[in-house]
Short mmCIF file of C-alpha atoms and ligand atoms in Angstrom, two decimals:
data_model
loop_
_atom_site.label_atom_id
_atom_site.label_comp_id
_atom_site.label_asym_id
_atom_site.label_seq_id
_atom_site.Cartn_x
_atom_site.Cartn_y
_atom_site.Cartn_z
CA MET A 1 137.26 91.16 144.96
CA ARG A 2 135.64 88.02 143.71
CA GLY A 3 132.31 88.77 145.30
CA ILE A 4 131.95 92.26 143.92
CA PRO A 5 130.92 91.45 140.35
CA VAL A 6 128.34 89.01 141.68
CA ILE A 7 126.85 91.64 143.97
CA ALA A 8 126.90 94.21 141.18
CA ALA A 9 125.18 91.85 138.80
CA SER A 10 122.45 90.98 141.28
CA MET A 11 121.90 94.69 141.98
CA VAL A 12 121.45 95.33 138.29
CA ILE A 13 118.92 92.53 138.11
CA ALA A 14 117.09 93.83 141.19
CA LEU A 15 116.94 97.33 139.72
CA ALA A 16 115.74 96.02 136.42
CA TRP A 17 112.91 94.18 138.14
CA ALA A 18 112.03 97.10 140.40
CA ALA A 19 111.89 99.71 137.68
CA PRO A 20 111.46 98.44 134.13
CA ALA A 21 112.62 101.09 131.70
CA PRO A 22 109.60 102.74 130.10
CA ALA A 23 109.72 102.13 126.38
CA GLY A 24 108.10 105.45 125.46
CA ASP A 25 106.86 108.62 127.10
CA ALA A 26 104.12 108.21 129.69
CA PRO A 27 100.56 108.21 128.37
CA GLN A 28 98.83 111.48 129.03
CA ASP A 29 95.64 113.22 128.02
CA THR A 30 96.39 115.14 124.85
CA LEU A 31 94.57 117.56 122.59
CA LEU A 32 95.58 117.57 118.93
CA THR A 33 94.30 120.70 117.19
CA ASN A 34 94.04 122.11 113.64
CA ALA A 35 94.89 118.79 112.05
CA THR A 36 93.68 117.37 108.77
CA LEU A 37 92.15 113.99 109.59
CA ILE A 38 92.16 110.99 107.27
CA ASP A 39 90.03 108.73 109.41
CA GLY A 40 90.60 105.35 107.74
CA THR A 41 86.99 104.92 106.59
CA GLY A 42 87.78 106.13 103.10
CA ALA A 43 86.15 109.53 103.75
CA ALA A 44 87.81 112.60 102.24
CA PRO A 45 90.44 114.36 104.41
CA LYS A 46 88.83 116.71 106.97
CA PRO A 47 90.88 119.84 107.69
CA GLY A 48 90.73 121.95 110.88
CA MET A 49 89.90 119.12 113.28
CA SER A 50 90.67 118.47 116.95
CA VAL A 51 91.16 115.08 118.57
CA PHE A 52 90.96 114.88 122.35
CA ILE A 53 92.67 111.80 123.77
CA ARG A 54 91.91 110.62 127.29
CA ASP A 55 93.00 107.40 129.02
CA GLY A 56 94.53 106.07 125.82
CA ARG A 57 91.37 106.41 123.77
CA ILE A 58 89.90 108.90 121.35
CA HIS A 59 87.49 110.74 123.61
CA GLU A 60 86.22 113.43 121.22
CA ILE A 61 86.68 114.53 117.61
CA TYR A 62 85.36 117.96 116.58
CA ALA A 63 86.08 121.04 114.45
CA SER A 64 88.90 123.04 116.06
CA HIS A 65 86.97 126.34 115.87
CA GLU A 66 84.51 124.96 118.43
CA MET A 67 87.19 125.57 121.11
CA ARG A 68 85.89 123.09 123.68
CA ALA A 69 87.38 123.33 127.17
CA HIS A 70 89.51 120.45 128.44
CA GLY A 71 91.22 122.20 131.37
CA ASP A 72 94.98 122.25 131.51
CA VAL A 73 95.67 119.59 128.91
CA HIS A 74 98.80 118.93 126.86
CA THR A 75 98.02 120.48 123.45
CA ILE A 76 99.80 119.93 120.13
CA ASP A 77 98.99 122.31 117.27
CA LEU A 78 99.05 120.26 114.05
CA ARG A 79 98.34 123.05 111.57
CA GLY A 80 99.52 121.87 108.14
CA ARG A 81 99.84 118.28 109.32
CA PHE A 82 97.86 115.09 108.67
CA VAL A 83 96.62 112.44 111.07
CA ILE A 84 95.81 108.86 110.05
CA PRO A 85 95.03 105.79 112.17
CA GLY A 86 98.00 103.61 113.16
CA LEU A 87 99.08 101.27 110.36
CA VAL A 88 98.55 97.51 110.48
CA ASN A 89 100.96 95.07 108.89
CA ALA A 90 98.64 92.12 108.30
CA HIS A 91 101.45 89.61 107.66
CA VAL A 92 104.73 89.47 109.55
CA HIS A 93 106.81 86.60 110.94
CA LEU A 94 108.52 87.60 114.15
CA THR A 95 109.66 84.16 115.35
CA PRO A 96 112.75 84.03 113.08
CA LEU A 97 113.83 87.38 114.55
CA LEU A 98 113.44 86.04 118.07
CA GLY A 99 115.71 83.12 117.18
CA GLY A 100 118.49 85.68 116.78
CA GLY A 101 118.02 86.94 120.32
CA ARG A 102 115.69 89.51 121.77
CA ARG A 103 117.86 92.51 120.93
CA GLY A 104 117.30 92.19 117.19
CA ALA A 105 113.60 91.60 117.64
CA ASP A 106 113.20 94.56 119.97
CA GLY A 107 114.99 96.78 117.45
CA ALA A 108 112.76 95.63 114.59
CA LEU A 109 109.62 96.17 116.66
CA ARG A 110 110.77 99.63 117.70
CA ARG A 111 111.45 100.61 114.08
CA LYS A 112 107.96 99.47 113.11
CA LEU A 113 106.29 101.44 115.88
CA TYR A 114 108.23 104.65 115.32
CA GLY A 115 107.53 104.26 111.59
CA GLY A 116 103.77 104.27 112.22
CA VAL A 117 102.85 100.57 112.62
CA THR A 118 100.74 100.08 115.76
CA THR A 119 99.51 96.50 115.12
CA VAL A 120 100.93 93.45 113.35
CA ARG A 121 99.32 90.11 112.53
CA ASP A 122 101.66 87.14 112.73
CA PRO A 123 100.05 84.18 110.94
CA SER A 124 102.43 81.48 112.15
CA GLY A 125 105.23 81.07 114.61
CA ASP A 126 106.07 80.09 118.16
CA ALA A 127 103.06 81.28 120.16
CA ARG A 128 104.97 81.00 123.44
CA LEU A 129 107.47 83.64 122.34
CA LEU A 130 104.90 85.83 120.63
CA ALA A 131 102.53 85.85 123.61
CA ALA A 132 105.41 86.71 125.98
CA LEU A 133 106.51 89.53 123.70
CA GLN A 134 102.99 90.88 123.44
CA GLY A 135 102.79 90.83 127.25
CA GLU A 136 105.84 93.07 127.46
CA ILE A 137 104.48 95.37 124.76
CA ARG A 138 101.16 95.73 126.62
CA ALA A 139 103.06 96.40 129.85
CA GLY A 140 105.02 99.15 128.10
CA THR A 141 108.48 97.66 128.73
CA VAL A 142 109.04 97.00 125.01
CA ALA A 143 108.20 99.65 122.39
CA GLY A 144 106.46 97.85 119.56
CA PRO A 145 103.19 97.34 117.72
CA ASP A 146 100.60 95.07 119.31
CA ILE A 147 101.03 91.51 118.08
CA VAL A 148 98.02 89.42 117.10
CA HIS A 149 99.26 85.90 116.44
CA ALA A 150 97.75 82.80 114.90
CA ALA A 151 97.57 79.18 115.86
CA LEU A 152 98.48 77.27 112.73
CA MET A 153 96.78 74.11 111.48
CA GLY A 154 97.96 71.91 108.64
CA GLY A 155 97.74 68.43 107.22
CA PRO A 156 100.07 65.63 108.41
CA ASP A 157 102.47 65.76 105.45
CA PHE A 158 102.99 69.47 105.85
CA ILE A 159 103.24 69.50 109.63
CA ARG A 160 105.71 66.61 109.68
CA GLY A 161 107.67 67.76 106.65
CA ASP A 162 108.19 71.47 107.24
CA ALA A 163 111.31 72.65 109.02
CA ARG A 164 109.63 75.89 110.12
CA VAL A 165 106.94 73.96 111.97
CA ALA A 166 109.63 71.94 113.74
CA ARG A 167 111.49 75.11 114.77
CA ALA A 168 108.33 76.82 116.05
CA SER A 169 107.37 73.70 118.06
CA GLU A 170 110.76 73.23 119.72
CA GLY A 171 110.47 71.11 122.86
CA VAL A 172 107.05 69.74 121.90
CA ALA A 173 106.24 66.68 119.76
CA VAL A 174 105.74 67.96 116.20
CA GLY A 175 102.04 68.22 115.40
CA SER A 176 100.88 68.34 119.00
CA ALA A 177 101.77 71.95 119.91
CA PRO A 178 98.49 73.88 120.26
CA TRP A 179 99.96 76.62 118.01
CA GLN A 180 101.23 74.23 115.27
CA GLN A 181 98.61 71.49 115.11
CA GLU A 182 98.35 68.54 112.81
CA ILE A 183 94.75 68.27 111.75
CA THR A 184 92.81 65.57 109.89
CA ALA A 185 89.19 64.55 109.38
CA ALA A 186 89.63 62.39 112.50
CA SER A 187 90.58 65.38 114.71
CA ASP A 188 88.29 66.64 117.47
CA VAL A 189 87.52 70.05 115.99
CA GLN A 190 86.15 71.55 119.20
CA ASP A 191 89.19 70.46 121.18
CA ALA A 192 91.60 71.67 118.48
CA VAL A 193 90.02 75.13 118.48
CA ARG A 194 89.96 75.27 122.27
CA ARG A 195 93.66 74.45 122.40
CA ALA A 196 94.39 77.06 119.74
CA ALA A 197 92.47 79.70 121.71
CA GLY A 198 94.46 78.79 124.81
CA THR A 199 97.64 80.12 123.19
CA GLY A 200 96.16 83.61 123.20
CA ALA A 201 95.81 83.48 119.42
CA GLY A 202 93.59 85.95 117.59
CA GLY A 203 92.93 83.49 114.81
CA ILE A 204 93.54 80.11 113.26
CA LYS A 205 95.76 79.93 110.21
CA PHE A 206 95.29 77.16 107.66
CA TYR A 207 98.43 76.40 105.76
CA ILE A 208 98.62 73.27 103.62
CA GLY A 209 96.79 69.96 103.40
CA VAL A 210 93.43 70.76 105.03
CA ASP A 211 90.42 70.26 102.80
CA ALA A 212 87.62 72.79 102.49
CA ALA A 213 85.10 70.72 104.48
CA LEU A 214 87.46 70.61 107.45
CA ILE A 215 88.27 74.31 107.08
CA ARG A 216 84.53 75.03 107.20
CA ALA A 217 84.04 72.97 110.37
CA ILE A 218 87.01 74.56 112.14
CA THR A 219 86.09 78.06 110.97
CA THR A 220 82.55 77.70 112.34
CA GLU A 221 83.96 76.57 115.68
CA ALA A 222 86.60 79.33 115.65
CA HIS A 223 84.04 82.05 115.01
CA ALA A 224 81.88 80.72 117.83
CA SER A 225 84.94 81.02 120.09
CA GLY A 226 85.72 84.60 119.03
CA LEU A 227 88.68 83.62 116.84
CA ARG A 228 89.24 84.69 113.25
CA SER A 229 89.89 82.24 110.44
CA TRP A 230 92.89 82.87 108.18
CA ALA A 231 94.12 80.86 105.22
CA HIS A 232 96.77 80.69 102.60
CA ALA A 233 95.29 81.42 99.18
CA THR A 234 95.55 77.80 98.24
CA VAL A 235 95.59 75.36 101.12
CA PHE A 236 95.63 72.34 98.77
CA PRO A 237 94.03 70.11 97.64
CA ASP A 238 91.00 72.40 97.13
CA ARG A 239 90.79 75.48 94.99
CA PRO A 240 90.72 78.97 96.55
CA LEU A 241 86.97 79.44 95.92
CA ALA A 242 86.16 76.43 98.10
CA VAL A 243 88.28 77.95 100.90
CA VAL A 244 86.51 81.30 100.53
CA GLU A 245 83.13 79.55 100.65
CA ALA A 246 84.26 77.71 103.78
CA GLY A 247 84.02 81.10 105.50
CA VAL A 248 87.59 82.23 106.13
CA ASP A 249 88.05 85.93 106.97
CA VAL A 250 91.41 86.62 105.35
CA ILE A 251 93.27 85.03 102.45
CA SER A 252 97.02 85.52 102.17
CA HIS A 253 99.19 85.69 99.04
CA LEU A 254 97.63 86.81 95.81
CA CYS A 255 99.74 84.35 93.83
CA GLY A 256 97.98 81.34 95.32
CA LEU A 257 94.65 82.56 93.92
CA ALA A 258 95.99 81.65 90.48
CA TRP A 259 95.17 78.01 91.36
CA GLN A 260 91.53 78.93 90.72
CA SER A 261 92.34 78.93 87.02
CA GLY A 262 90.60 76.08 85.20
CA GLU A 263 93.86 75.25 83.45
CA LEU A 264 95.62 74.43 86.73
CA ASP A 265 94.71 71.62 89.09
CA PRO A 266 95.80 72.04 92.71
CA ALA A 267 94.77 68.46 93.52
CA GLN A 268 97.52 67.28 91.16
CA ASN A 269 100.05 69.54 92.86
CA VAL A 270 99.60 68.78 96.54
CA PRO A 271 102.89 69.71 98.15
CA TYR A 272 104.51 67.41 100.71
CA THR A 273 102.85 64.25 99.55
CA HIS A 274 106.06 62.75 98.23
CA THR A 275 109.14 64.71 99.17
CA PRO A 276 109.01 66.75 102.36
CA ARG A 277 110.90 69.97 101.81
CA ASP A 278 111.15 73.43 103.18
CA ASP A 279 109.55 75.21 100.25
CA PRO A 280 106.08 73.87 99.56
CA ARG A 281 105.18 76.16 96.68
CA PRO A 282 104.58 74.28 93.45
CA ALA A 283 105.31 76.14 90.24
CA PHE A 284 102.77 76.87 87.55
CA ASP A 285 102.82 78.32 84.08
CA PRO A 286 101.65 81.94 84.33
CA ALA A 287 100.38 81.74 80.73
CA LYS A 288 97.64 79.41 82.03
CA VAL A 289 96.18 82.10 84.29
CA LYS A 290 94.01 84.93 82.99
CA ALA A 291 92.95 87.59 85.47
CA ASP A 292 89.61 88.03 83.69
CA SER A 293 88.75 84.35 83.15
CA PRO A 294 85.29 83.20 84.32
CA GLU A 295 86.89 81.18 87.17
CA MET A 296 88.86 84.15 88.50
CA ARG A 297 85.81 86.40 88.18
CA ALA A 298 83.73 83.95 90.19
CA LEU A 299 86.41 83.81 92.88
CA PHE A 300 86.71 87.59 93.19
CA ALA A 301 82.92 88.01 93.17
CA ALA A 302 82.63 85.53 96.06
CA MET A 303 85.34 87.31 98.05
CA ALA A 304 83.68 90.68 97.48
CA ALA A 305 80.24 89.36 98.44
CA ARG A 306 81.50 87.70 101.61
CA GLY A 307 83.91 90.48 102.60
CA THR A 308 86.88 88.08 102.53
CA LEU A 309 89.94 90.30 102.92
CA LEU A 310 92.86 89.84 100.55
CA ASP A 311 96.29 90.04 102.18
CA ALA A 312 97.89 90.19 98.74
CA THR A 313 101.56 90.56 99.80
CA LEU A 314 101.91 92.27 96.42
CA ALA A 315 105.28 93.83 97.26
CA VAL A 316 106.87 90.37 97.38
CA TYR A 317 105.97 89.98 93.71
CA ALA A 318 105.90 93.56 92.46
CA ARG A 319 109.38 94.75 93.26
CA GLN A 320 110.56 94.16 96.76
CA ASN A 321 111.78 90.60 96.53
CA PRO A 322 110.98 88.72 93.32
CA ALA A 323 113.33 85.91 94.39
CA ALA A 324 111.04 85.18 97.35
CA ALA A 325 108.05 84.67 95.08
CA ALA A 326 107.07 81.21 93.90
CA PRO A 327 107.80 80.40 90.24
CA GLY A 328 104.91 81.52 88.07
CA CYS A 329 104.09 84.58 90.19
CA THR A 330 105.35 87.13 87.71
CA PRO A 331 104.99 90.81 88.62
CA GLN A 332 102.83 91.35 85.51
CA LEU A 333 100.38 88.58 86.41
CA MET A 334 100.23 89.66 90.05
CA SER A 335 99.41 93.27 89.14
CA ALA A 336 96.72 92.10 86.73
CA LEU A 337 95.17 89.82 89.37
CA ALA A 338 95.26 92.57 91.99
CA ARG A 339 93.54 95.05 89.69
CA ALA A 340 90.91 92.48 88.70
CA ALA A 341 90.25 91.71 92.37
CA ARG A 342 89.84 95.41 93.16
CA GLN A 343 87.51 95.96 90.20
CA ALA A 344 85.36 93.12 91.46
CA GLY A 345 85.10 94.90 94.84
CA VAL A 346 87.54 92.80 96.88
CA GLU A 347 88.89 94.64 99.95
CA PHE A 348 92.62 94.55 100.64
CA ALA A 349 94.64 94.42 103.83
CA THR A 350 98.35 95.21 103.77
CA GLY A 351 100.75 92.44 104.76
CA THR A 352 104.33 91.99 103.69
CA ASP A 353 105.57 88.55 104.73
CA PHE A 354 109.02 90.09 105.08
CA ILE A 355 110.84 92.38 107.46
CA ALA A 356 112.48 95.51 106.08
CA PRO A 357 116.18 94.84 105.47
CA PRO A 358 118.69 96.20 107.99
CA GLY A 359 119.47 99.82 107.23
CA ASP A 360 115.94 100.46 105.96
CA THR A 361 114.55 102.42 108.87
CA HIS A 362 111.04 102.51 107.40
CA PRO A 363 108.65 99.71 108.27
CA SER A 364 108.20 97.08 105.55
CA VAL A 365 104.44 97.68 105.30
CA LEU A 366 105.18 100.89 103.40
CA HIS A 367 106.47 98.73 100.53
CA GLU A 368 103.12 96.94 100.35
CA ILE A 369 101.09 100.15 100.56
CA GLU A 370 103.23 101.83 97.90
CA SER A 371 103.08 98.77 95.61
CA LEU A 372 99.28 98.78 95.75
CA VAL A 373 99.28 102.45 94.68
CA ASP A 374 102.15 102.22 92.17
CA GLU A 375 100.59 99.19 90.45
CA GLN A 376 97.32 101.18 90.17
CA VAL A 377 95.36 98.75 92.29
CA LEU A 378 94.27 101.28 94.94
CA SER A 379 94.17 105.07 95.20
CA PRO A 380 96.28 106.54 98.02
CA LEU A 381 93.14 107.04 100.13
CA GLU A 382 92.01 103.43 99.50
CA ALA A 383 95.49 102.18 100.37
CA ILE A 384 95.30 104.02 103.71
CA THR A 385 91.94 102.35 104.42
CA ALA A 386 93.47 98.99 103.52
CA ALA A 387 96.36 99.57 105.92
CA THR A 388 94.20 100.84 108.79
CA ARG A 389 90.49 99.89 108.92
CA ASN A 390 90.94 96.70 106.90
CA GLY A 391 94.10 95.78 108.78
CA ALA A 392 92.25 96.00 112.08
CA ARG A 393 89.49 93.84 110.60
CA ALA A 394 92.07 91.29 109.45
CA ALA A 395 93.44 91.14 112.98
CA GLY A 396 89.95 90.85 114.47
CA LEU A 397 90.27 94.25 116.20
CA ASP A 398 87.85 96.32 114.15
CA ARG A 399 85.59 97.20 117.08
CA THR A 400 88.40 98.92 118.94
CA HIS A 401 91.02 99.83 116.34
CA GLY A 402 91.61 100.84 112.75
CA THR A 403 89.77 104.16 112.36
CA LEU A 404 89.81 107.58 114.00
CA GLU A 405 86.51 107.36 115.82
CA ARG A 406 85.28 108.26 119.25
CA GLY A 407 85.89 105.45 121.73
CA LYS A 408 88.57 103.69 119.71
CA ALA A 409 92.17 103.24 120.84
CA ALA A 410 94.28 106.37 120.37
CA ASN A 411 96.53 104.71 117.79
CA LEU A 412 97.48 107.29 115.21
CA VAL A 413 100.25 108.67 113.03
CA VAL A 414 100.96 112.36 112.45
CA LEU A 415 102.45 113.06 109.02
CA ASN A 416 104.19 116.18 107.75
CA SER A 417 102.50 116.09 104.33
CA ASP A 418 99.33 114.78 102.68
CA PRO A 419 99.36 111.01 102.02
CA SER A 420 96.11 111.22 100.00
CA ARG A 421 98.06 113.21 97.39
CA ASP A 422 101.36 111.33 97.58
CA ILE A 423 101.42 108.00 99.40
CA ARG A 424 105.13 108.46 100.13
CA ALA A 425 104.09 111.03 102.74
CA LEU A 426 103.78 107.94 104.98
CA ARG A 427 107.59 108.01 105.15
CA ASP A 428 107.57 111.46 106.74
CA VAL A 429 106.34 110.78 110.27
CA MET A 430 106.26 113.52 112.91
CA LEU A 431 104.75 111.53 115.77
CA VAL A 432 103.20 108.14 116.46
CA MET A 433 100.72 107.47 119.24
CA LYS A 434 99.71 104.07 120.56
CA ASP A 435 97.07 103.83 123.29
CA GLY A 436 97.63 107.55 123.82
CA ARG A 437 101.33 107.11 124.48
CA PRO A 438 103.53 109.29 122.21
CA TYR A 439 106.57 107.95 120.36
CA SER A 440 108.44 110.82 118.82
CA ARG A 441 112.12 110.10 119.36
CA PRO A 442 114.18 109.60 116.23
CA VAL A 443 114.74 105.97 115.34
CA ASP A 444 118.20 105.01 116.56
CA GLY A 445 118.40 101.85 114.47
CA ARG A 446 119.41 99.65 117.41
ZN1 ZN B 501 103.83 84.17 105.74
#
């Protein structure tokens, strides 16, 4: 009897290796007809359109009355329905989920995908785990959005003082992991970027304690290597404008932009210089920040001119989780800053920095998209562009993802009502497609 469970267990393992369970239905050529397309470029909704999907890509888009022949192809009539590009959450942290075991992470990823999120950007974490997970997602054995992760760089005080860095570098000397690097003026920039790229990262993320001159040098090297450059709004000790002028592609957390205010001095508030702690966000007096001050105007003008994307994480401040926001980041000030940024022509991406709480079967990015509309920062159509085209740009995938265009990946969401009229239509998903593979089962919450 003793041997039987052993044999059974090894058989299960053998079967699992021989035939990994497909995480969704098989990809197949598909014709979507009579749909209203919202293509992610900001163009007005186009009714009566067909999308022909072949080999996981958008092969043709044309007016349905043209009745082009595609042979015996699987056809879905979407009369009365709306198609948008797959959503991008430009700011998630998956590593903490993975610490709780793969089951919880797989469930969270599945909920995101079935809720319409086809790509996420993870700006810091354990690249070993994230790259392995992305490998399974690409292979189709895990149902989830594609993960574009960062290799983080920070100053010595931050890297040595932050418990999250230590957790994400487990097994490696703190500061030396290629995905959580300590960086100083003495670092070999070319080597640092090469090591970051070796993790499979899509970008480099600057956190705290890297000055603007070093950010500029690393960003130049990163761009030459095909990596994006991502930064916290204030990396300290420099002001946000200096970081924008250093050439970064995306700035995270609207609240940090407040350090541009002439009445605040980030150099006097460098976190981690004295007491290493887990929460590096220094407080400021919100009364010292005016959204329309000359300093803030200059910052927003520079971001607009350079096309620096703002990953505002507005929902953290606006209503989702005020307790998670740093002191000083009042909802009123954040909404005013977001509106001022938009008026200056700054483009937004949609990141959340939090995972939807258990029981909330909708992906967390909907909170960010809805906050941007509710706080009158973006129109519903602009918010869709932020969450699709701009999200793909934030992740460095704009050539292949983010809009409904011929040749791009067939990542799309079919909605039962019009999100350009009511943004909450994003909660009413009929079908999600990623690389042409349909995901239409109800979310089971596991
Ligand atoms: Zn974050």
